[in-house]
XYZ file of C-alpha atoms in Angstrom:
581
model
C -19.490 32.845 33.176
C -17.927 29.605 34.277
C -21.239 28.587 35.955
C -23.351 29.123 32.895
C -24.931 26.020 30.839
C -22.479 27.211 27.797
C -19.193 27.015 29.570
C -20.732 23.818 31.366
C -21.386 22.461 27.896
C -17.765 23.509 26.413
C -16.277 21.776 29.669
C -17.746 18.767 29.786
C -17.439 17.643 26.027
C -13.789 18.635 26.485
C -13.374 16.335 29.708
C -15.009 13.464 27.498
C -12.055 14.320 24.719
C -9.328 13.975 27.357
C -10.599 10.756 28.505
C -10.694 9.583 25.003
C -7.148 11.227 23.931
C -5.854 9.532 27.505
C -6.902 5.893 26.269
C -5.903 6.936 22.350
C -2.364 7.489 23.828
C -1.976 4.738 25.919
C -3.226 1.896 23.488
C -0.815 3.529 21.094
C 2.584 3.875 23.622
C 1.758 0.374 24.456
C 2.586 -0.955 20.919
C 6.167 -1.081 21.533
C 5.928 -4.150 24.261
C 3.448 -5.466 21.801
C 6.030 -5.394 19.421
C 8.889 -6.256 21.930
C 7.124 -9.305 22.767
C 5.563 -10.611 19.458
C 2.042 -10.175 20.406
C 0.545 -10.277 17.252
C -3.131 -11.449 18.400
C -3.161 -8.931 21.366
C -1.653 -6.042 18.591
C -4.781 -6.671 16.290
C -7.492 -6.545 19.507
C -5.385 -2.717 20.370
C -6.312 -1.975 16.556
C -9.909 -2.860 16.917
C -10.295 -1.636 20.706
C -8.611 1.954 19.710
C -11.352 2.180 16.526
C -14.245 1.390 18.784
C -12.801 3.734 21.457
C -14.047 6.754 19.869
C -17.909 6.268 19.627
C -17.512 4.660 23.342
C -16.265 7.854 24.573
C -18.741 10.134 22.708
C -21.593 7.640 24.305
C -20.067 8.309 27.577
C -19.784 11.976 27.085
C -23.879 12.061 25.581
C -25.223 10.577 29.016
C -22.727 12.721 31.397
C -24.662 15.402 29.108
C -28.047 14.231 29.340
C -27.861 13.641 33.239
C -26.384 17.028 33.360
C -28.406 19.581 31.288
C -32.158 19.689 30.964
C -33.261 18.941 27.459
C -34.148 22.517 26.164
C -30.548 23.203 27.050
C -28.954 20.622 25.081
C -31.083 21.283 22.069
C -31.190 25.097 22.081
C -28.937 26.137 19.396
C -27.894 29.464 21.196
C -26.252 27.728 24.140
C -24.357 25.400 21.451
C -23.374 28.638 19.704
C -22.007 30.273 23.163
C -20.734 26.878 24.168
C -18.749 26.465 20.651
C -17.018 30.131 21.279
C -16.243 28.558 25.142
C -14.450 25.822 23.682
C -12.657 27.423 21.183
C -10.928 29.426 23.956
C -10.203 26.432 26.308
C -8.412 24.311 22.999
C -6.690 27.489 21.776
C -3.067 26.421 23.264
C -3.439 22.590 22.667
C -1.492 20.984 20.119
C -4.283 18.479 19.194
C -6.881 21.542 18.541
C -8.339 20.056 15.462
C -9.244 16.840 16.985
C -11.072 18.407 19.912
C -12.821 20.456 17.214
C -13.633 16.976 15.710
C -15.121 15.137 19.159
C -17.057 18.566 19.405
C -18.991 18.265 16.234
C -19.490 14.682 17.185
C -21.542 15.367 20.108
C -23.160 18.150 18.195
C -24.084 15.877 15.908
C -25.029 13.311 18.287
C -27.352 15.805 19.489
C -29.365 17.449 16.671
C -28.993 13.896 14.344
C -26.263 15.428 11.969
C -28.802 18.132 11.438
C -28.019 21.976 11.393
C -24.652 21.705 10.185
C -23.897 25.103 10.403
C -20.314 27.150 11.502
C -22.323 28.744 14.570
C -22.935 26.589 16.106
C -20.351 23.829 15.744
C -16.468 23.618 13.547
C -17.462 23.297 10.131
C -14.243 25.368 9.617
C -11.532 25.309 11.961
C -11.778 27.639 14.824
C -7.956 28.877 13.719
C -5.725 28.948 11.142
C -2.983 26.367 11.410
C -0.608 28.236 8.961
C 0.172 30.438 11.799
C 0.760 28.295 14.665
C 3.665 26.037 14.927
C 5.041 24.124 18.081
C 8.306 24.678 17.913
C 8.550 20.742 18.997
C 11.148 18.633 16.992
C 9.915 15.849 15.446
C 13.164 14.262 13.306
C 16.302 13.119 13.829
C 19.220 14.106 11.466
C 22.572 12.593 10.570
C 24.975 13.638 7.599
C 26.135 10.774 5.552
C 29.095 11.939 4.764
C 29.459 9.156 2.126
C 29.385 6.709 5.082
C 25.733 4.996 3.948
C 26.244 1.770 6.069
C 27.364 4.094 9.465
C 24.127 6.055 8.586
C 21.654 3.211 8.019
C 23.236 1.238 11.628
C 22.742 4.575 13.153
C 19.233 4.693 12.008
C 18.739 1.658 13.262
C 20.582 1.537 16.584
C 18.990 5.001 17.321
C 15.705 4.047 17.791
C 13.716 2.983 21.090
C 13.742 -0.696 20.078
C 13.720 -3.452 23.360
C 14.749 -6.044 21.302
C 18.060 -6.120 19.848
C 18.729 -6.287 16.029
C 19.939 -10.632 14.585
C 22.228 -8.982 11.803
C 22.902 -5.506 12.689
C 26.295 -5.859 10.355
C 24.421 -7.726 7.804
C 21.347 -5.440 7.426
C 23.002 -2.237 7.622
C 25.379 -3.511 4.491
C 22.463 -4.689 2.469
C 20.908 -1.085 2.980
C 23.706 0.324 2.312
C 24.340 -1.141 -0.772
C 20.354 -0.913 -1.783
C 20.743 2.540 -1.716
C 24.188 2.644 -3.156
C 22.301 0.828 -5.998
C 19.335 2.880 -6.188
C 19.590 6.434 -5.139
C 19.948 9.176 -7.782
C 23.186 10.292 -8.509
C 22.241 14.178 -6.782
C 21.965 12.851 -3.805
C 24.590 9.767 -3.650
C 27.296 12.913 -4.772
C 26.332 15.481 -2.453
C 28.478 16.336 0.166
C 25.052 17.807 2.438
C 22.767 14.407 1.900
C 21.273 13.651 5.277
C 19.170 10.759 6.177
C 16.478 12.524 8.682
C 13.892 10.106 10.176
C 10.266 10.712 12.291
C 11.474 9.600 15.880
C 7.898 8.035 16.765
C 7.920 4.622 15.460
C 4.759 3.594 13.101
C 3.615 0.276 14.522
C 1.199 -1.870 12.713
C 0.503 -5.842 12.749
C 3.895 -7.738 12.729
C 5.933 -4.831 11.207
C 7.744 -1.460 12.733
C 8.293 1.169 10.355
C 10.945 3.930 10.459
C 9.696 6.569 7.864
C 11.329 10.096 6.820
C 13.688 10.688 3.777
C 17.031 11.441 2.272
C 18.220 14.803 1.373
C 20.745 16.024 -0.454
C 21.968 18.062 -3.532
C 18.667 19.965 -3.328
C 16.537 16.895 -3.410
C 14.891 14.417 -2.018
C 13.563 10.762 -1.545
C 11.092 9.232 0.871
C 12.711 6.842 2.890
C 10.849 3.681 4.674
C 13.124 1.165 6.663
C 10.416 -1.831 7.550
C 12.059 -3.673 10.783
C 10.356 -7.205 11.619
C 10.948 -9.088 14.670
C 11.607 -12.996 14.104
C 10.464 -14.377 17.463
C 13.363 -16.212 19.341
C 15.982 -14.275 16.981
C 16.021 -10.687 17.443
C 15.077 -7.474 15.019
C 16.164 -7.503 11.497
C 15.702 -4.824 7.729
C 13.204 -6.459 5.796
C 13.713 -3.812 3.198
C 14.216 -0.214 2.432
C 11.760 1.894 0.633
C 12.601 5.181 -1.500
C 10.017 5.329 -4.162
C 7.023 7.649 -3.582
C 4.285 5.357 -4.429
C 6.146 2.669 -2.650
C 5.959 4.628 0.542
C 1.913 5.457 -0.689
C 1.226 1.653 -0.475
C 2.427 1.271 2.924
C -0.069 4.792 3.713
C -2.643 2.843 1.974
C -6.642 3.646 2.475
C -6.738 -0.201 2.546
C -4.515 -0.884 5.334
C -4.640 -1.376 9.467
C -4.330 2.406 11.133
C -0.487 2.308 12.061
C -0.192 3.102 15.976
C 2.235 5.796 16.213
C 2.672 8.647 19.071
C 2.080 12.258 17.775
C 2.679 15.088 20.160
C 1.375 17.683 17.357
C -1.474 15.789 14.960
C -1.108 18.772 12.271
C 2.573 18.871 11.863
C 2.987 15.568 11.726
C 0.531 14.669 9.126
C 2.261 17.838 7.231
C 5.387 16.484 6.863
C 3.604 13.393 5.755
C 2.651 15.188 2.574
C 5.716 16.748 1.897
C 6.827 12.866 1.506
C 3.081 11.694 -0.398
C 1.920 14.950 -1.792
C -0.828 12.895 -4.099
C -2.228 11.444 -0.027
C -5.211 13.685 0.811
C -4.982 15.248 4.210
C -8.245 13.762 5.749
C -6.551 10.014 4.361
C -3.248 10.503 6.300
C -4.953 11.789 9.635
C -6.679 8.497 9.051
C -3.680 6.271 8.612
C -1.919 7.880 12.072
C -5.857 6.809 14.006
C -7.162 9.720 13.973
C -9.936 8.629 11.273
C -13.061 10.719 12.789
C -10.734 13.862 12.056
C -9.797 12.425 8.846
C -13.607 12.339 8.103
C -13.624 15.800 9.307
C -10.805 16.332 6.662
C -12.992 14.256 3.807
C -16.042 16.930 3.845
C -14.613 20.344 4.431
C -11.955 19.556 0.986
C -15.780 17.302 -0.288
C -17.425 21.187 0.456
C -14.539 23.163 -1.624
C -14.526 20.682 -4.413
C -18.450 21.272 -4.959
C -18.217 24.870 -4.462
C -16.246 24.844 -7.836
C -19.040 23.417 -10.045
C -16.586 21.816 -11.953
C -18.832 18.227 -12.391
C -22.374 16.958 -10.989
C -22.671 13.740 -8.834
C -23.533 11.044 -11.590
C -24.349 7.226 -11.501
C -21.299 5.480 -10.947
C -20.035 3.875 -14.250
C -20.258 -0.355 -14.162
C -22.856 -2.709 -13.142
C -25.146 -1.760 -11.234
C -24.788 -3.114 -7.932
C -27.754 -5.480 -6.487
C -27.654 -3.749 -2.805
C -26.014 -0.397 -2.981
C -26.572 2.608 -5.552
C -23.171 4.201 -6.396
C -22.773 7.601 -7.486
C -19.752 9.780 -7.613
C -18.839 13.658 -8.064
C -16.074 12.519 -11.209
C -13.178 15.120 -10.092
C -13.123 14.044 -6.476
C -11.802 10.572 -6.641
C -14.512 9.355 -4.408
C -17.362 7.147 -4.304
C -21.061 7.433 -2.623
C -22.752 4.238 -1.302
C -26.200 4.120 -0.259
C -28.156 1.160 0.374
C -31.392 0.797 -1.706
C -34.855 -0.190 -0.188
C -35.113 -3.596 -2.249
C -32.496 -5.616 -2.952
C -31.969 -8.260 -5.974
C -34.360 -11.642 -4.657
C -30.764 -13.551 -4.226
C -29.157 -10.701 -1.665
C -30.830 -12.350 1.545
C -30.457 -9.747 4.083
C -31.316 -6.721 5.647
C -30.328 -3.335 5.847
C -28.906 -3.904 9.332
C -27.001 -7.186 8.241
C -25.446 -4.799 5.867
C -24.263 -2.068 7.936
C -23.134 -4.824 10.350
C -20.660 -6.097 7.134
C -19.205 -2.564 6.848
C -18.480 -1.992 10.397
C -16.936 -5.463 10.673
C -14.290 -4.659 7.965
C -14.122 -1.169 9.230
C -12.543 -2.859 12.854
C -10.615 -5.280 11.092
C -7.287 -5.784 9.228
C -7.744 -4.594 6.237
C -4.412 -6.427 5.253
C -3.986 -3.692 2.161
C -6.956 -5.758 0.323
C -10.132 -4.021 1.302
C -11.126 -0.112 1.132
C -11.501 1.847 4.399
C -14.763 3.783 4.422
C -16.542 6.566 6.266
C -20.050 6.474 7.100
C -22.185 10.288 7.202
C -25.907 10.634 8.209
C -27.927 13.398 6.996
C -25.457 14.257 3.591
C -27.252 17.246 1.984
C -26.336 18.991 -1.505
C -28.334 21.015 -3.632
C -29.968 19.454 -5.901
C -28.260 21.105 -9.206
C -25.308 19.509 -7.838
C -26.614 16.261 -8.864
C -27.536 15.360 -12.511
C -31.093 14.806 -13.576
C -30.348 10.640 -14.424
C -28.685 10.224 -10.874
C -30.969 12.353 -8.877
C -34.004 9.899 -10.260
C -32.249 6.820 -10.264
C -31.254 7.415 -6.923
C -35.105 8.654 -5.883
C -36.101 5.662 -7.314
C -34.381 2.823 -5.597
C -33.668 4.401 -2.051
C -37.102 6.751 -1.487
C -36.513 5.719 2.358
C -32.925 7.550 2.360
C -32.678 10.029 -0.045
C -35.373 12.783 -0.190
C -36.472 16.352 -2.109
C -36.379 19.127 0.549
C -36.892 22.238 -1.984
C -34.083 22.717 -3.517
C -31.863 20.300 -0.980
C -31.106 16.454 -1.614
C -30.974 14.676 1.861
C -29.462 11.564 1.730
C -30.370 10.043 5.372
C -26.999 7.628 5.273
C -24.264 6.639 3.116
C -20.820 5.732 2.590
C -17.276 6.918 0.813
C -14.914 5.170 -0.155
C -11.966 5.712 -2.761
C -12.611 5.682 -6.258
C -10.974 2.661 -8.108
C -11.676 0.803 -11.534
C -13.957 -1.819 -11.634
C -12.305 -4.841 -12.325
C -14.266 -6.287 -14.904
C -14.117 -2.750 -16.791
C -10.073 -2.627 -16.140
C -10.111 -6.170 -17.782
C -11.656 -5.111 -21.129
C -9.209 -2.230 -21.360
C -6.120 -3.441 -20.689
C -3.454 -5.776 -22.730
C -2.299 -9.208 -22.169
C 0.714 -8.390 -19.882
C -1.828 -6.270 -17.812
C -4.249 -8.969 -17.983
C -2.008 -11.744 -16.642
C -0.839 -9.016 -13.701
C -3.954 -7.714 -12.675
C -5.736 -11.775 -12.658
C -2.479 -12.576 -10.338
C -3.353 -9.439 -8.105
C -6.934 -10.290 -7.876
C -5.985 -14.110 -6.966
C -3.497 -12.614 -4.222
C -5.914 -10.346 -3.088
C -8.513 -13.084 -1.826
C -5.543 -15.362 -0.350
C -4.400 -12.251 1.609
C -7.831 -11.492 2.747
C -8.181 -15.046 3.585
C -4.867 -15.180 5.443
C -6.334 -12.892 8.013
C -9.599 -14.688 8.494
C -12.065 -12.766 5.779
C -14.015 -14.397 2.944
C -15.368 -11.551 0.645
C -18.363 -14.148 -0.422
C -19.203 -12.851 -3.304
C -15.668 -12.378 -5.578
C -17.413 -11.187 -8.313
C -15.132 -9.243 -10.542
C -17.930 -6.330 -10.466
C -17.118 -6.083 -6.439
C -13.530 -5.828 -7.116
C -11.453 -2.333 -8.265
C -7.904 -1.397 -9.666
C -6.026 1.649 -8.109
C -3.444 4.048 -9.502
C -0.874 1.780 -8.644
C -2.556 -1.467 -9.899
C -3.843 -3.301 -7.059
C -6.504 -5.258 -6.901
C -8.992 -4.120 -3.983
C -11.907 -5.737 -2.714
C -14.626 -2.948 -2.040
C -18.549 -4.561 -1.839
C -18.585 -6.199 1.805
C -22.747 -7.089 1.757
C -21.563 -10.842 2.173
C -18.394 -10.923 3.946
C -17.704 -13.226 6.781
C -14.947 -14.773 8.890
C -13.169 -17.207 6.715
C -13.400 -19.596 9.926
C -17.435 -19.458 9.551
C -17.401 -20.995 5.916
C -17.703 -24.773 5.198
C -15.521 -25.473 2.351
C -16.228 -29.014 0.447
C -15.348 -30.949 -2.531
C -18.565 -31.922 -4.806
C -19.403 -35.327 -4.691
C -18.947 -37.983 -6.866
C -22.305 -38.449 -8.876
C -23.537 -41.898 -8.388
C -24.845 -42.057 -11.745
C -24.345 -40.104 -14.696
C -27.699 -38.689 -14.788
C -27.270 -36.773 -11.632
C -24.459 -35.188 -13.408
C -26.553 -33.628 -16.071
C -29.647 -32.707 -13.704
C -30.132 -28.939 -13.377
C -29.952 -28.993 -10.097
C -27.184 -30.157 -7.523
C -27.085 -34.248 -6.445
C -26.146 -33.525 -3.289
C -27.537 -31.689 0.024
C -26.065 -27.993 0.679
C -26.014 -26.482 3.421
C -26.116 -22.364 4.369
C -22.775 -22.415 4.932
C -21.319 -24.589 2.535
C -19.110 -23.119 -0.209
C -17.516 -25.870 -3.222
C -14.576 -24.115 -4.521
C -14.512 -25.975 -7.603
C -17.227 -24.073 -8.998
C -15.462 -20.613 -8.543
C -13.954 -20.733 -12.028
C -17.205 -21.295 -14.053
C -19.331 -18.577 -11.785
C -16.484 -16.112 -11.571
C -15.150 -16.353 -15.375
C -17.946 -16.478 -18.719
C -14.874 -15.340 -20.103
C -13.143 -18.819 -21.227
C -9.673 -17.160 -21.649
C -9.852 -15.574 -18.786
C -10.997 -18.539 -16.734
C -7.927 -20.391 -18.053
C -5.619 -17.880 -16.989
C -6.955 -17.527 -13.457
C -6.812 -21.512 -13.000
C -2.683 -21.509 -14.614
C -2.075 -18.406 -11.723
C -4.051 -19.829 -8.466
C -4.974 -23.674 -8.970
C -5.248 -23.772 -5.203
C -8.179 -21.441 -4.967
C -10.367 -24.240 -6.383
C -9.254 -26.635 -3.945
C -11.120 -27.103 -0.740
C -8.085 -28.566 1.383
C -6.440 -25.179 0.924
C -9.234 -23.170 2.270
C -9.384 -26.046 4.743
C -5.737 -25.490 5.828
C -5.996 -21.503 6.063
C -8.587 -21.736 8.071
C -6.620 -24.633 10.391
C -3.875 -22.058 10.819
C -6.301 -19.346 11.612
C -8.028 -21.566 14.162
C -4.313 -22.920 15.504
C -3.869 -19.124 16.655
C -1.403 -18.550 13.419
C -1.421 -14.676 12.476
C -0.591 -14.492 9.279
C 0.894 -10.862 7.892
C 0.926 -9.249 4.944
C 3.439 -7.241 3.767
C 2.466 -4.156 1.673
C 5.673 -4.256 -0.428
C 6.764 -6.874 -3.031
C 8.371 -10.289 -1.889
C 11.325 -9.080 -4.524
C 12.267 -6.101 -2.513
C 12.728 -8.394 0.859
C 16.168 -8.606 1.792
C 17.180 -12.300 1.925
C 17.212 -14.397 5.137
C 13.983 -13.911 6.692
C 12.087 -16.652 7.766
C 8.847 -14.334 8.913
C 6.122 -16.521 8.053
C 4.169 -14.030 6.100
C 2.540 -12.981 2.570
C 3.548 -10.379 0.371
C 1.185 -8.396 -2.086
């Protein structure tokens, strides 16, 4: 049995997973040093090397395959079915079975080109039911407060793995102390059983370590995020502490870095996750831990039960229609379908390719909480009454080459998802003037942050922009982003005659590059109150020297971070150079 092509099959994919799990774990344990030795440029290349890791590995594994199995092995759907029942055995003890599951339908699909999606012959459902395994493994640590909240939060604090020792320890453990004092409801402040019980991994990500779990007492129950920054030369200190639920959702955002945190048991832990964000789909917080291929895993199986309740069709996403990608979306599933059309609008100069290349360049990078993760599927097929009539032809019309009639099946050859927000420009006409004023100030922030870590969205078009449940303002059409250090920012000339002034077209030479900040105002804003408001809240985004200077500090080796909680929460005294959303 062991010698047949099958078990040979099952073995070898699961040798490629261990490699890749070996690597996963040891970018990840290494982000303590990182952290222990402020090395902020060296954390963000461990982000992008531990994204790219997975397709790497799944390369590797496809030519140990191919040099190992003759062709009609590899594509005869019988030895993937025995093979698939072979592997389920050998991952039934492992605590990370759903993630070798995961790299399994990757080289399945790697194989057969995401066709044959089909439970047989690969894990479109989990080979066993979670529900009735558990580890046994502890994953908290526990301490009664006993009315003693400064103790509690210095033993939080104290009790955790870091190398560096803490500036303040006295100062931040009082200012927690008497956040919470401030802050928590009276249930749990009273109640002689409140525990504070924290995750004992660590959630590294950029310049910021985060100790996440909750308080409990009086039968209930608050997140509980304690943010610790290291100021280089100084120590450790609190920047904050977090206790609202959608406080704790931002810093689990789909638009942030993946934190790097070490999880002996992938399920559990992402479990007690949702007991703290119950709103956070599953496949979104395996995402925000790394695992994102398993998160994608997550995204089509709950995509799959949604559908099967035929409670909407896929329709044409509402808002302007965008110039590269068709948008549709299935309305109860808070998600949105990109596909790239055939022909793009005569000012979009680029290709297909240049596009993907855009999406796969924000996909590696820090998203800095200002741009939407997405997940990319080939070969996405639904029945076609699952679509309506106007976006079934709409969407036959302007992408024939990637989205086809197969009977009764729609095949859409390649797309993406992403979260469903608001438009921008639809949120704007909506909204009053106190949400105006807030969401232009967002939407200002939101292109300084992106710019702070080296991304120009090009075209800041309020179409291109969305709101989410919590109000931010997130950038989500990347067909023209670039580094920020590639753009040429420059003042306009001085006519040298009034004439040129009025001419149609510019006096002066410009080049590809070249990008005059003055104009932003007129070409983002026909609105004139609008355009007003946005010059009163960001004057310097029309001013080349400030691009200029971002871009010094970028190229000075600078990291700039940003914070996903409000400069008013920060406790005072920390000179972290840094922006807040």
């Amino acid at each position: 049995m062991k010698h047949s092509p099958a078990y040979r099959l099952a073995a070898t994919i699961l040798h490629g997973f261990d490699e890749y799990r070996s690597r996963f774990k040891e970018i990840t344990a290494d982000a303590s040093r990182r952290f222990r030795d402020a090395a902020w440029r060296e954390a963000q290349q461990a982000s992008a090397e531990r994204i790219n890791l997975y397709d790497e590995k799944v390369e590797e594994t496809l030519d140990r395959l191919k040099r190992s199995f003759v062709d009609e092995d590899l594509t005869h759907c019988e030895c993937w079915r025995e093979g698939r029942n072979h592997y389920a055995e050998l991952i039934s003890q492992r605590l990370d079975y759903e993630l070798a599951e995961t790299y399994f339908n990757s080289m399945f699909c790697s194989i057969f080109h995401h066709r044959h999606i089909r439970n047989d012959w690969m894990f479109v459902y989990s080979s066993r039911d979670a529900a009735a395994h558990h580890s046994g493994i502890e994953r908290c640590r526990r301490l009664p407060v006993d009315d003693k909240w400064q103790e509690a939060i210095r033993w939080a604090l104290v009790d955790t793995p870091f190398e560096t020792p803490f500036d303040n320890l006295q100062r931040d453990s009082r200012l927690a102390a008497e956040f919470l004092s401030d802050h928590l409801p009276a249930a749990i402040l009273d109640a002689p059983d409140t525990e504070i019980e924290l995750l004992k991994s660590v959630f590294y990500r950029n310049k910021g370590a985060y100790l996440v779990g909750r308080i409990r007492g009086g039968g209930e129950q608050v997140p509980l995020v304690l943010p610790v920054l290291h100021d280089e030369g100084k120590g450790l200190h609190l920047d904050t502490v977090l206790i609202e639920s959608d406080e704790v959702s931002i810093i689990f955002s789909f638009t942030r870095a993946y934190f790097q945190v070490e999880v002996q048991v992938p399920g559990e832990f992402v479990d007690y996750l949702q007991e703290l964000m119950p709103d956070k789909p599953e496949g979104e917080l395996y995402a925000t831990i790394g695992f994102f291929k398993h998160g994608k895993t997550e995204f089509f199986r709950a995509l799959n039960r949604q559908v099967a309740k035929r409670e909407d069709k896929f329709i044409i996403a509402p808002g302007v229609r965008g110039m590269v990608m068709a948008v549709f979306v299935l309305p109860s599933f808070r998600t949105v379908f990109k596909i790239i059309k055939d022909r793009f609008d005569p000012s979009k100069q680029m290709s297909r390719e240049n596009v993907r290349e855009k999406y796969s360049l924000v996909k590696r990078h820090d998203r800095v909480g200002r741009m939407a993760d997405t997940q990319e599927f080939s070969n996405f097929i639904a029945r076609k009454d699952h679509f309506s009539p106007e976006c079934l032809e709409e969407l036959l019309e302007v992408a024939p080459s990637n989205v086809q009639l197969k009977g009764d099946k729609v095949i859409i050859k390649h797309c993406y998802t992403e979260r469903m927000m608001t438009p921008l420009n639809i949120y704007l006409e909506q909204c009053d003037e106190a949400e105006t004023r807030a969401v232009l100030k967002d939407y200002g922030n939101a292109i300084k942050q992106m710019a702070a870590a080296n991304i120009f969205p090009g075209d800041m078009l309020l179409k291109n922009f969305g709101v989410t449940r919590h109000g931010r303002v997130i950038f989500y059409d990347y067909d023209e982003v670039c580094y920020l250090t590639e753009c040429n920012f420059r003042h306009i000339p001085e006519p040298m005659y009034p004439e040129q002034e009025l001419s149609d077209e510019p006096w002066y030479s410009v080049g590809p590059n070249d990008i005059f900040p003055e104009e932003f105002g007129p070409f983002l804003f026909a609105d004139i109150r609008l355009r007003k408001l946005f010059y009163e809240l960001h004057p310097e985004l029309l001013d080349a020297d400030y691009w200029k200077g971002l871009q010094q500090a970028i190229l000075d080796g600078r990291v700039i971070d940003v914070y996903p909680y409000r400069n008013k929460q920060r406790f005072a005294g920390s000179e972290e150079n840094g922006l807040v959303y």
